[in-house]
Amino acid sequence: MPRYLIVAVLLALVGVAIIVKAAYTMTAEKDYWLTVQKNQINVADSIKKPNRGNVLSCDGQLLAGSIPEYEIFIDFRAGLQKNVPEDTAWTHKRDTLWMEKLDSLCDGLHTIFRQKSAEEFRAHLMEGYEKKSRYWRVWKGKIDYATYCQVKKLPFFNLPRHKGGFWGQEYPARRHPFGSLAERTIGSRDTARYGIELAYDSLLKGVYGIAHTQKVRNKRVSVVTRQPIDGADIVTTLDVGMQDLCEKALLDELKQREALMGVAILMEVQTGDVKAIVNMEKSADGEYRERLNNALGYRCEPGSVFKTASILVALDDGVVDTSYVIHTGGGLMRMHGANMKDHNYSKGGYGSINVARAMEVSSNIGVSYVIDHFYGSNPSKYVEGLHRVGIGMDLGLSLNEYRAPKIRYPDTNTSNRSLYWSKTTLPWMSIGYETQIAPINTLAFYNAIANDGKLMQPRFVKQIIRGGNVVEDIPPVVLKEHIARPEAVKTMQTVLTHVVSQGLGKRAGSHAFPVAGKTGTAQVSDAEYNYHSGVRCHWLSFCGYFPADNPRYSCIVCVKTTKGPASGGLVSGTVFHKISEGVMAKNVRMVATNACDEDAVFTPDVKNGNTTAADYVLTQLGIRDAQLNSVDTETGVMPNVMGMGARDAVFMLEKMGLKVHITGLGDVKSQSIPAGTTLGEGMVCQLHLG
């Protein structure tokens, strides 16, 4: 009982103490706690932005990634708080330190930002100092993280923000390490407006977090209620090496022909993976840039590459075989009141030729006669056949610039002239006119022929990765198991091989491996160049696959030009040839010792630089004990680095104290500081690679 009594007394005393404290708080401390309540402000929930995911190539190289950029400011009233007395001792100390460090600070800023002198920095900073500005911009524009770290180490700026006042506003910036390579397909650098960046924006942007912020007295307390989830990484099917190869091959031809536009797509036959996609348009300044994804969205009359679909429909329906003979006469035939011409009609035409030869020489009369003769009484069967073989199928691509084909059905009861079906529609449609098809659809169709009739959906993305782990594999999609009977597909494979080996597609062929494909030439009409403008605008194309005996890749090249010669085989076939040989050369592996000439006794000259690679090559060639005949450079004088690789040139120039900026890819083609120039401190040399 005594112990229970002691416990009861203690509990009673605690209860009395609580009541007394509560009464004291409600009376004597009432004003204090009312003041605290007024100063406790719930600030609106703030959004915690996640890091945007990366876009990667098929082998994991970075195609698009987010890096921070900064705008830098200085607060000349750092440490001063509203309704709080000024710490005059610290203010005096800070002002004294500012004046002591100002010169060294300006010198440091000039070293980092060479465009502005130390005197200009001093005048600029003193203006803000006299105004006591809280948001005085130290440097115009944004800087990268490395530069930001350099600035933070400068005198006075290295003080804590609440003392020195230096601070940076961070902005996420989207960067493409490979420049404009496949830019229109990857996406924009600012916002998700097109391409893969838009199609997979919901995955790339991640999930925003929420932080609840309270202000208690003069302090802000932040409590994260939901952590942000960073965006997933998108692994594309694009191959950087193949993309670069296709772009260079196409650009060379566009510049030579002064063409208006060019498109090239490279696809893997078995999977439908798009390994490269190039879209080039001529800008007002004469340069070629990726402005629109014409490979997916530029629908026009495809020309003679469409003849393959027409003949495949006829072969699949069994109405003809390749031995069926057409009498083309002198290259000019009257069809339903209009003249159908072959390209060589001025030379007498092709006379009597079979279907296979008609395809080899791309005879308009040969193909149009077959289709008009066997489908003239039932054109709907022919149009249905086009959809059956896949040339008119909507591929269902997720990229927003894709436009599905327009192949109309017979309809004479319409007031829309573009949809009206006349007697000449069928023969002209059979040779690639009066239809609207984007290059990607034509390529998918030819890819199906190479794939023994299996139509694959073009694939741009194959994996989604989050936190280094694969969260989703995107498998290849088969749109049609068979676009035609196996016998018809095999026959067409043989025909397309002969088009290149003994027809108009010889320019696309290779001596190293067989190539199959079809040329295409069409006069096109658009807003700028129509049929009555007086200027002929042609759409030149070649679509095919390689190697023909064991297809691995399919490819289409299209060029829009107003200049001659208007030949798909000559122009686009040449680009196709460069692409196919370049892609196949990637699989060739040579042994360095095979290139060693046993009779050679000289040692090549090697310019000064990073000679590790040169040492390795010479060792592999058996020149083990030879000393490099290095070309020395004069101290303090700009050397000639023309022809050097970027690594050696940068190594040499930075070793001499120069700051080097490089643009382009390949060897050094030009240098902003001429060879022999006396070098000064802090000079910047611009190297252009090509």
Coordinates of C-alpha atoms in Angstrom, one line a residue, residues 35 46 101 227 240 370 388 414 420 467 564 577 587 608:
T35 CA 3.2 36.0 -32.4
S46 CA 6.9 23.1 -54.2
K101 CA 39.7 40.9 -53.6
Q227 CA 10.5 11.9 -53.7
V240 CA 25.9 6.0 -84.6
V370 CA -0.2 -5.5 -117.5
R388 CA -2.6 -7.0 -99.3
T414 CA -17.1 12.5 -105.7
Y420 CA -11.9 11.0 -108.5
G467 CA 18.2 2.8 -62.7
G564 CA 19.3 17.1 -114.1
H577 CA 26.2 2.1 -103.3
N587 CA 32.1 -6.3 -90.8
N608 CA 54.7 15.5 -82.4

